[in-house]
PDB file of C-alpha atoms in Angstrom:
ATOM      1  CA  UNK A   1      34.440 -24.981 -15.832  1.00  0.00           C
ATOM      2  CA  UNK A   2      31.238 -23.806 -14.833  1.00  0.00           C
ATOM      3  CA  UNK A   3      31.174 -23.996 -11.134  1.00  0.00           C
ATOM      4  CA  UNK A   4      27.545 -24.861 -10.364  1.00  0.00           C
ATOM      5  CA  UNK A   5      27.866 -24.233  -6.251  1.00  0.00           C
ATOM      6  CA  UNK A   6      28.739 -20.867  -7.360  1.00  0.00           C
ATOM      7  CA  UNK A   7      25.364 -20.215 -10.125  1.00  0.00           C
ATOM      8  CA  UNK A   8      22.951 -21.857  -7.214  1.00  0.00           C
ATOM      9  CA  UNK A   9      24.556 -19.591  -4.525  1.00  0.00           C
ATOM     10  CA  UNK A  10      25.653 -22.472  -2.095  1.00  0.00           C
ATOM     11  CA  UNK A  11      29.116 -23.793  -0.607  1.00  0.00           C
ATOM     12  CA  UNK A  12      30.610 -26.592  -2.103  1.00  0.00           C
ATOM     13  CA  UNK A  13      29.192 -28.217   1.418  1.00  0.00           C
ATOM     14  CA  UNK A  14      26.205 -28.134   1.041  1.00  0.00           C
ATOM     15  CA  UNK A  15      23.682 -30.596   1.828  1.00  0.00           C
ATOM     16  CA  UNK A  16      21.362 -31.963  -1.311  1.00  0.00           C
ATOM     17  CA  UNK A  17      18.210 -30.324   0.426  1.00  0.00           C
ATOM     18  CA  UNK A  18      20.077 -27.019   0.766  1.00  0.00           C
ATOM     19  CA  UNK A  19      20.705 -27.396  -3.063  1.00  0.00           C
ATOM     20  CA  UNK A  20      17.407 -28.122  -4.087  1.00  0.00           C
ATOM     21  CA  UNK A  21      16.263 -25.386  -2.313  1.00  0.00           C
ATOM     22  CA  UNK A  22      18.439 -22.934  -3.552  1.00  0.00           C
ATOM     23  CA  UNK A  23      17.301 -24.001  -7.049  1.00  0.00           C
ATOM     24  CA  UNK A  24      13.646 -23.860  -6.327  1.00  0.00           C
ATOM     25  CA  UNK A  25      14.130 -20.646  -5.093  1.00  0.00           C
ATOM     26  CA  UNK A  26      15.929 -19.179  -7.762  1.00  0.00           C
ATOM     27  CA  UNK A  27      13.497 -20.713 -10.298  1.00  0.00           C
ATOM     28  CA  UNK A  28      10.625 -18.799  -8.965  1.00  0.00           C
ATOM     29  CA  UNK A  29      12.443 -15.915  -8.863  1.00  0.00           C
ATOM     30  CA  UNK A  30      13.693 -15.264 -12.247  1.00  0.00           C
ATOM     31  CA  UNK A  31      11.648 -17.990 -14.079  1.00  0.00           C
ATOM     32  CA  UNK A  32       9.159 -15.408 -15.742  1.00  0.00           C
ATOM     33  CA  UNK A  33      11.859 -13.017 -16.750  1.00  0.00           C
ATOM     34  CA  UNK A  34      13.666 -15.928 -18.232  1.00  0.00           C
ATOM     35  CA  UNK A  35      11.136 -16.105 -20.966  1.00  0.00           C
ATOM     36  CA  UNK A  36      11.727 -12.810 -22.567  1.00  0.00           C
ATOM     37  CA  UNK A  37      15.445 -12.265 -21.028  1.00  0.00           C
ATOM     38  CA  UNK A  38      18.182 -14.316 -23.035  1.00  0.00           C
ATOM     39  CA  UNK A  39      20.863 -13.829 -19.894  1.00  0.00           C
ATOM     40  CA  UNK A  40      18.064 -15.064 -17.521  1.00  0.00           C
ATOM     41  CA  UNK A  41      17.441 -17.961 -19.442  1.00  0.00           C
ATOM     42  CA  UNK A  42      21.362 -18.930 -19.803  1.00  0.00           C
ATOM     43  CA  UNK A  43      21.301 -18.686 -16.283  1.00  0.00           C
ATOM     44  CA  UNK A  44      18.274 -20.506 -15.358  1.00  0.00           C
ATOM     45  CA  UNK A  45      19.847 -23.733 -17.727  1.00  0.00           C
ATOM     46  CA  UNK A  46      22.875 -23.267 -15.950  1.00  0.00           C
ATOM     47  CA  UNK A  47      21.189 -23.670 -12.850  1.00  0.00           C
ATOM     48  CA  UNK A  48      19.320 -26.272 -13.853  1.00  0.00           C
ATOM     49  CA  UNK A  49      22.276 -28.258 -15.181  1.00  0.00           C
ATOM     50  CA  UNK A  50      24.065 -27.481 -11.560  1.00  0.00           C
ATOM     51  CA  UNK A  51      21.365 -29.102  -9.944  1.00  0.00           C
ATOM     52  CA  UNK A  52      20.814 -32.159 -11.664  1.00  0.00           C
ATOM     53  CA  UNK A  53      24.440 -32.859 -11.059  1.00  0.00           C
ATOM     54  CA  UNK A  54      24.971 -31.835  -7.458  1.00  0.00           C
ATOM     55  CA  UNK A  55      21.975 -33.404  -6.171  1.00  0.00           C
ATOM     56  CA  UNK A  56      23.087 -36.917  -7.699  1.00  0.00           C
ATOM     57  CA  UNK A  57      26.015 -38.246  -4.830  1.00  0.00           C
ATOM     58  CA  UNK A  58      27.594 -40.065  -7.847  1.00  0.00           C
ATOM     59  CA  UNK A  59      27.819 -37.247 -10.645  1.00  0.00           C
ATOM     60  CA  UNK A  60      28.345 -34.674  -7.768  1.00  0.00           C
ATOM     61  CA  UNK A  61      31.389 -37.098  -6.805  1.00  0.00           C
ATOM     62  CA  UNK A  62      33.027 -37.079 -10.467  1.00  0.00           C
ATOM     63  CA  UNK A  63      32.000 -33.124 -10.770  1.00  0.00           C
ATOM     64  CA  UNK A  64      34.225 -32.226  -7.324  1.00  0.00           C
ATOM     65  CA  UNK A  65      37.119 -34.304  -8.687  1.00  0.00           C
ATOM     66  CA  UNK A  66      37.047 -32.469 -12.019  1.00  0.00           C
ATOM     67  CA  UNK A  67      36.594 -29.449  -9.672  1.00  0.00           C
ATOM     68  CA  UNK A  68      39.923 -29.857  -7.618  1.00  0.00           C
ATOM     69  CA  UNK A  69      41.894 -30.064 -10.865  1.00  0.00           C
ATOM     70  CA  UNK A  70      40.730 -26.146 -10.690  1.00  0.00           C
ATOM     71  CA  UNK A  71      41.564 -25.391  -7.283  1.00  0.00           C
ATOM     72  CA  UNK A  72      40.664 -21.556  -8.089  1.00  0.00           C
ATOM     73  CA  UNK A  73      37.133 -22.865  -9.228  1.00  0.00           C
ATOM     74  CA  UNK A  74      36.111 -23.258  -5.588  1.00  0.00           C
ATOM     75  CA  UNK A  75      37.001 -19.838  -4.594  1.00  0.00           C
ATOM     76  CA  UNK A  76      33.608 -18.472  -5.125  1.00  0.00           C
ATOM     77  CA  UNK A  77      34.146 -15.050  -5.939  1.00  0.00           C
ATOM     78  CA  UNK A  78      31.517 -12.398  -4.819  1.00  0.00           C
ATOM     79  CA  UNK A  79      28.057 -12.512  -5.621  1.00  0.00           C
ATOM     80  CA  UNK A  80      26.993  -9.574  -7.627  1.00  0.00           C
ATOM     81  CA  UNK A  81      24.174  -7.515  -5.319  1.00  0.00           C
ATOM     82  CA  UNK A  82      20.799  -8.390  -6.221  1.00  0.00           C
ATOM     83  CA  UNK A  83      19.479  -5.074  -7.986  1.00  0.00           C
ATOM     84  CA  UNK A  84      15.952  -5.203  -6.808  1.00  0.00           C
ATOM     85  CA  UNK A  85      17.546  -5.640  -2.966  1.00  0.00           C
ATOM     86  CA  UNK A  86      19.819  -2.278  -3.658  1.00  0.00           C
ATOM     87  CA  UNK A  87      17.021  -0.321  -4.598  1.00  0.00           C
ATOM     88  CA  UNK A  88      14.910  -1.470  -1.646  1.00  0.00           C
ATOM     89  CA  UNK A  89      18.072  -0.651   0.610  1.00  0.00           C
ATOM     90  CA  UNK A  90      18.393   2.863  -0.942  1.00  0.00           C
ATOM     91  CA  UNK A  91      14.525   3.566  -0.890  1.00  0.00           C
ATOM     92  CA  UNK A  92      14.202   2.483   2.959  1.00  0.00           C
ATOM     93  CA  UNK A  93      15.354   5.462   5.128  1.00  0.00           C
ATOM     94  CA  UNK A  94      13.165   7.758   2.795  1.00  0.00           C
ATOM     95  CA  UNK A  95      10.265   5.215   3.006  1.00  0.00           C
ATOM     96  CA  UNK A  96      10.574   5.103   6.659  1.00  0.00           C
ATOM     97  CA  UNK A  97      10.228   9.066   6.523  1.00  0.00           C
ATOM     98  CA  UNK A  98       7.149   8.978   4.528  1.00  0.00           C
ATOM     99  CA  UNK A  99       5.549   6.282   6.664  1.00  0.00           C
ATOM    100  CA  UNK A 100       6.094   9.144  10.127  1.00  0.00           C
ATOM    101  CA  UNK A 101       4.589  11.342   7.788  1.00  0.00           C
ATOM    102  CA  UNK A 102       1.681   9.381   7.293  1.00  0.00           C
ATOM    103  CA  UNK A 103       1.515   8.765  11.276  1.00  0.00           C
ATOM    104  CA  UNK A 104       1.358  12.162  11.876  1.00  0.00           C
ATOM    105  CA  UNK A 105      -1.343  12.422   9.360  1.00  0.00           C
ATOM    106  CA  UNK A 106      -3.358   9.982  11.258  1.00  0.00           C
ATOM    107  CA  UNK A 107      -2.606  11.915  14.478  1.00  0.00           C
ATOM    108  CA  UNK A 108      -3.955  14.822  13.073  1.00  0.00           C
ATOM    109  CA  UNK A 109      -6.706  12.937  12.094  1.00  0.00           C
ATOM    110  CA  UNK A 110      -7.103  11.844  15.463  1.00  0.00           C
ATOM    111  CA  UNK A 111      -7.188  15.603  16.971  1.00  0.00           C
ATOM    112  CA  UNK A 112      -9.428  16.687  14.627  1.00  0.00           C
ATOM    113  CA  UNK A 113     -12.282  13.774  15.361  1.00  0.00           C
ATOM    114  CA  UNK A 114     -11.713  14.329  19.017  1.00  0.00           C
ATOM    115  CA  UNK A 115     -11.629  18.537  19.363  1.00  0.00           C
ATOM    116  CA  UNK A 116     -15.079  20.078  19.782  1.00  0.00           C
ATOM    117  CA  UNK A 117     -17.002  20.685  16.803  1.00  0.00           C
ATOM    118  CA  UNK A 118     -17.237  23.974  15.792  1.00  0.00           C
ATOM    119  CA  UNK A 119     -20.842  25.317  14.926  1.00  0.00           C
ATOM    120  CA  UNK A 120     -22.075  27.652  12.448  1.00  0.00           C
ATOM    121  CA  UNK A 121     -25.596  28.642  13.373  1.00  0.00           C
ATOM    122  CA  UNK A 122     -28.082  30.362  11.178  1.00  0.00           C
ATOM    123  CA  UNK A 123     -26.187  29.499   8.019  1.00  0.00           C
ATOM    124  CA  UNK A 124     -28.259  30.223   4.934  1.00  0.00           C
ATOM    125  CA  UNK A 125     -28.180  27.944   1.999  1.00  0.00           C
ATOM    126  CA  UNK A 126     -26.441  29.897  -1.044  1.00  0.00           C
ATOM    127  CA  UNK A 127     -26.690  27.173  -3.535  1.00  0.00           C
ATOM    128  CA  UNK A 128     -27.292  23.654  -4.663  1.00  0.00           C
ATOM    129  CA  UNK A 129     -25.770  21.739  -7.371  1.00  0.00           C
ATOM    130  CA  UNK A 130     -26.896  18.590  -8.286  1.00  0.00           C
ATOM    131  CA  UNK A 131     -24.884  15.493  -9.091  1.00  0.00           C
ATOM    132  CA  UNK A 132     -24.479  11.902 -10.071  1.00  0.00           C
ATOM    133  CA  UNK A 133     -23.388   9.499  -7.561  1.00  0.00           C
ATOM    134  CA  UNK A 134     -24.131   6.566  -8.746  1.00  0.00           C
ATOM    135  CA  UNK A 135     -21.535   3.597 -10.866  1.00  0.00           C
ATOM    136  CA  UNK A 136     -24.837   1.907 -12.393  1.00  0.00           C
ATOM    137  CA  UNK A 137     -26.789   3.093 -15.156  1.00  0.00           C
ATOM    138  CA  UNK A 138     -29.530   0.831 -14.005  1.00  0.00           C
ATOM    139  CA  UNK A 139     -29.962   1.976 -10.250  1.00  0.00           C
ATOM    140  CA  UNK A 140     -29.373   6.147 -11.101  1.00  0.00           C
ATOM    141  CA  UNK A 141     -28.824   7.789  -7.889  1.00  0.00           C
ATOM    142  CA  UNK A 142     -28.452  11.503  -6.940  1.00  0.00           C
ATOM    143  CA  UNK A 143     -26.807  13.886  -4.473  1.00  0.00           C
ATOM    144  CA  UNK A 144     -26.416  17.807  -3.818  1.00  0.00           C
ATOM    145  CA  UNK A 145     -23.831  19.912  -3.100  1.00  0.00           C
ATOM    146  CA  UNK A 146     -25.056  22.489  -0.794  1.00  0.00           C
ATOM    147  CA  UNK A 147     -23.329  25.694  -0.302  1.00  0.00           C
ATOM    148  CA  UNK A 148     -23.589  28.055   2.880  1.00  0.00           C
ATOM    149  CA  UNK A 149     -21.276  31.162   3.370  1.00  0.00           C
ATOM    150  CA  UNK A 150     -18.853  29.239   5.738  1.00  0.00           C
ATOM    151  CA  UNK A 151     -19.363  25.570   4.715  1.00  0.00           C
ATOM    152  CA  UNK A 152     -19.882  23.004   1.871  1.00  0.00           C
ATOM    153  CA  UNK A 153     -21.609  19.801   2.507  1.00  0.00           C
ATOM    154  CA  UNK A 154     -23.213  16.461   0.444  1.00  0.00           C
ATOM    155  CA  UNK A 155     -26.564  15.477   0.980  1.00  0.00           C
ATOM    156  CA  UNK A 156     -28.259  12.226  -0.670  1.00  0.00           C
ATOM    157  CA  UNK A 157     -31.286  13.356  -2.420  1.00  0.00           C
ATOM    158  CA  UNK A 158     -33.520  11.786  -0.338  1.00  0.00           C
ATOM    159  CA  UNK A 159     -33.038  14.453   2.021  1.00  0.00           C
ATOM    160  CA  UNK A 160     -31.844  17.324  -0.044  1.00  0.00           C
ATOM    161  CA  UNK A 161     -35.159  19.200   0.607  1.00  0.00           C
ATOM    162  CA  UNK A 162     -34.230  19.761   4.279  1.00  0.00           C
ATOM    163  CA  UNK A 163     -31.589  22.435   2.831  1.00  0.00           C
ATOM    164  CA  UNK A 164     -33.452  24.416   0.133  1.00  0.00           C
ATOM    165  CA  UNK A 165     -31.790  27.717  -1.058  1.00  0.00           C
ATOM    166  CA  UNK A 166     -32.382  30.818   1.398  1.00  0.00           C
ATOM    167  CA  UNK A 167     -33.120  28.275   4.330  1.00  0.00           C
ATOM    168  CA  UNK A 168     -31.127  28.651   7.355  1.00  0.00           C
ATOM    169  CA  UNK A 169     -29.004  25.428   8.641  1.00  0.00           C
ATOM    170  CA  UNK A 170     -27.025  24.896  11.665  1.00  0.00           C
ATOM    171  CA  UNK A 171     -23.803  23.075  10.863  1.00  0.00           C
ATOM    172  CA  UNK A 172     -21.389  21.424  12.819  1.00  0.00           C
ATOM    173  CA  UNK A 173     -17.675  20.961  11.024  1.00  0.00           C
ATOM    174  CA  UNK A 174     -14.098  19.825  12.450  1.00  0.00           C
ATOM    175  CA  UNK A 175     -11.993  22.667  13.695  1.00  0.00           C
ATOM    176  CA  UNK A 176      -9.000  21.781  11.781  1.00  0.00           C
ATOM    177  CA  UNK A 177     -10.056  19.964   8.426  1.00  0.00           C
ATOM    178  CA  UNK A 178     -13.192  21.494   8.182  1.00  0.00           C
ATOM    179  CA  UNK A 179     -14.923  18.452   7.525  1.00  0.00           C
ATOM    180  CA  UNK A 180     -18.786  18.600   8.084  1.00  0.00           C
ATOM    181  CA  UNK A 181     -20.237  15.853  10.550  1.00  0.00           C
ATOM    182  CA  UNK A 182     -23.395  17.385  11.429  1.00  0.00           C
ATOM    183  CA  UNK A 183     -26.403  19.410   9.923  1.00  0.00           C
ATOM    184  CA  UNK A 184     -29.410  20.614  11.486  1.00  0.00           C
ATOM    185  CA  UNK A 185     -32.377  22.380   9.710  1.00  0.00           C
ATOM    186  CA  UNK A 186     -34.822  23.825  12.405  1.00  0.00           C
ATOM    187  CA  UNK A 187     -37.107  25.043   9.668  1.00  0.00           C
ATOM    188  CA  UNK A 188     -37.247  21.964   7.723  1.00  0.00           C
ATOM    189  CA  UNK A 189     -40.739  20.428   8.294  1.00  0.00           C
ATOM    190  CA  UNK A 190     -38.990  16.799   9.301  1.00  0.00           C
ATOM    191  CA  UNK A 191     -37.831  18.545  12.201  1.00  0.00           C
ATOM    192  CA  UNK A 192     -34.516  20.005  14.105  1.00  0.00           C
ATOM    193  CA  UNK A 193     -32.792  16.714  14.457  1.00  0.00           C
ATOM    194  CA  UNK A 194     -29.509  16.909  13.404  1.00  0.00           C
ATOM    195  CA  UNK A 195     -28.531  14.304  10.491  1.00  0.00           C
ATOM    196  CA  UNK A 196     -25.371  13.543   8.757  1.00  0.00           C
ATOM    197  CA  UNK A 197     -24.026  14.739   5.495  1.00  0.00           C
ATOM    198  CA  UNK A 198     -23.919  12.165   2.346  1.00  0.00           C
ATOM    199  CA  UNK A 199     -20.723  10.115   2.809  1.00  0.00           C
ATOM    200  CA  UNK A 200     -20.255  11.243   6.364  1.00  0.00           C
ATOM    201  CA  UNK A 201     -16.117  12.360   5.313  1.00  0.00           C
ATOM    202  CA  UNK A 202     -13.724   9.578   7.065  1.00  0.00           C
ATOM    203  CA  UNK A 203     -14.734  10.053  10.804  1.00  0.00           C
ATOM    204  CA  UNK A 204     -18.256   7.784  10.109  1.00  0.00           C
ATOM    205  CA  UNK A 205     -19.775   4.888   8.502  1.00  0.00           C
ATOM    206  CA  UNK A 206     -17.500   2.872   6.607  1.00  0.00           C
ATOM    207  CA  UNK A 207     -14.933   5.022   5.732  1.00  0.00           C
ATOM    208  CA  UNK A 208     -13.853   5.312   9.284  1.00  0.00           C
ATOM    209  CA  UNK A 209     -11.743   2.451   8.979  1.00  0.00           C
ATOM    210  CA  UNK A 210      -9.821   3.913   6.355  1.00  0.00           C
ATOM    211  CA  UNK A 211      -7.657   5.860   9.069  1.00  0.00           C
ATOM    212  CA  UNK A 212      -7.153   3.038  11.095  1.00  0.00           C
ATOM    213  CA  UNK A 213      -5.975   0.750   8.442  1.00  0.00           C
ATOM    214  CA  UNK A 214      -3.514   3.918   7.089  1.00  0.00           C
ATOM    215  CA  UNK A 215      -2.711   4.068  11.053  1.00  0.00           C
ATOM    216  CA  UNK A 216      -1.587   0.339  11.112  1.00  0.00           C
ATOM    217  CA  UNK A 217       0.333   0.286   8.134  1.00  0.00           C
ATOM    218  CA  UNK A 218       2.342   3.562   8.919  1.00  0.00           C
ATOM    219  CA  UNK A 219       3.031   1.898  12.525  1.00  0.00           C
ATOM    220  CA  UNK A 220       4.623  -1.019  10.522  1.00  0.00           C
ATOM    221  CA  UNK A 221       6.370   1.127   8.557  1.00  0.00           C
ATOM    222  CA  UNK A 222       8.058   3.116  11.030  1.00  0.00           C
ATOM    223  CA  UNK A 223       8.842  -0.073  13.702  1.00  0.00           C
ATOM    224  CA  UNK A 224      12.806  -0.691  14.089  1.00  0.00           C
ATOM    225  CA  UNK A 225      14.476  -3.634  12.340  1.00  0.00           C
ATOM    226  CA  UNK A 226      12.007  -3.746   9.708  1.00  0.00           C
ATOM    227  CA  UNK A 227      12.880  -4.938   6.678  1.00  0.00           C
ATOM    228  CA  UNK A 228      13.719  -2.826   3.793  1.00  0.00           C
ATOM    229  CA  UNK A 229      10.883  -4.291   1.788  1.00  0.00           C
ATOM    230  CA  UNK A 230       8.573  -4.053   4.475  1.00  0.00           C
ATOM    231  CA  UNK A 231       9.398  -0.486   4.853  1.00  0.00           C
ATOM    232  CA  UNK A 232       8.767   0.475   1.144  1.00  0.00           C
ATOM    233  CA  UNK A 233       5.913  -1.602   0.669  1.00  0.00           C
ATOM    234  CA  UNK A 234       3.996   0.256   3.743  1.00  0.00           C
ATOM    235  CA  UNK A 235       4.981   3.624   2.233  1.00  0.00           C
ATOM    236  CA  UNK A 236       3.406   2.795  -1.129  1.00  0.00           C
ATOM    237  CA  UNK A 237       0.420   1.274   0.416  1.00  0.00           C
ATOM    238  CA  UNK A 238       0.223   3.962   2.930  1.00  0.00           C
ATOM    239  CA  UNK A 239       0.406   6.873   0.332  1.00  0.00           C
ATOM    240  CA  UNK A 240      -2.189   5.050  -1.977  1.00  0.00           C
ATOM    241  CA  UNK A 241      -4.460   4.990   1.480  1.00  0.00           C
ATOM    242  CA  UNK A 242      -3.362   8.777   2.080  1.00  0.00           C
ATOM    243  CA  UNK A 243      -4.526   9.808  -1.272  1.00  0.00           C
ATOM    244  CA  UNK A 244      -7.955   8.157  -1.244  1.00  0.00           C
ATOM    245  CA  UNK A 245      -8.799  10.086   2.604  1.00  0.00           C
ATOM    246  CA  UNK A 246      -7.630  13.762   1.042  1.00  0.00           C
ATOM    247  CA  UNK A 247      -9.958  13.111  -1.636  1.00  0.00           C
ATOM    248  CA  UNK A 248     -12.404  11.877   0.975  1.00  0.00           C
ATOM    249  CA  UNK A 249     -12.108  15.133   2.765  1.00  0.00           C
ATOM    250  CA  UNK A 250     -12.000  17.505  -0.263  1.00  0.00           C
ATOM    251  CA  UNK A 251     -14.971  15.877  -1.697  1.00  0.00           C
ATOM    252  CA  UNK A 252     -17.247  15.790   1.602  1.00  0.00           C
TER     253      UNK A 252
END
């Protein structure tokens, strides 16, 4: 005789509300997988049958009388651990270290941003490579990768004339990650006023929000007493944000 209390994961003293909640939670958790998994489908069907009986006071009373004839049936065996929770528990310590590493990366970005920029004066432009930066054929956009002896940066086509081959420019770059923040072209017809390269790296414009979001995710992941699921999820999201940040640093 099936022990519906065990199937639903509730004690035999559970109220109707607790039984209904247990069934709803189980249904929400496995009903999609039960469509393609016969074992889970059988389990869900058994849970539904148990819910129908235990939620009806008269049917439950009769069921309990039958169960009392099999006393061992009320002794609930230990429930098998949820495989997903086991995996999350195993991954949580490593995920926390990943979050600590991401937090250290955010501190590196903050230090790189705060330190004085390194100035490269009178840098000759060695080359200009044209490339497309548009994602729409109806609105094509071009940019230029500019190369000097010590730096590389990208300019939109609208101001690319300010850094032509052989022209001298002054470049300001962060000291640690070598992100170009400002460029000046004293001999340009537009004047020597500094201007930002395309995109501005991860320190200006809309992209500046990326390190802040990464910092917030990493902080949540290293806080004490966080559930394993939170630690793993923050580590995964943080790694994706870190990849985007590194790509932006390498490109710009």
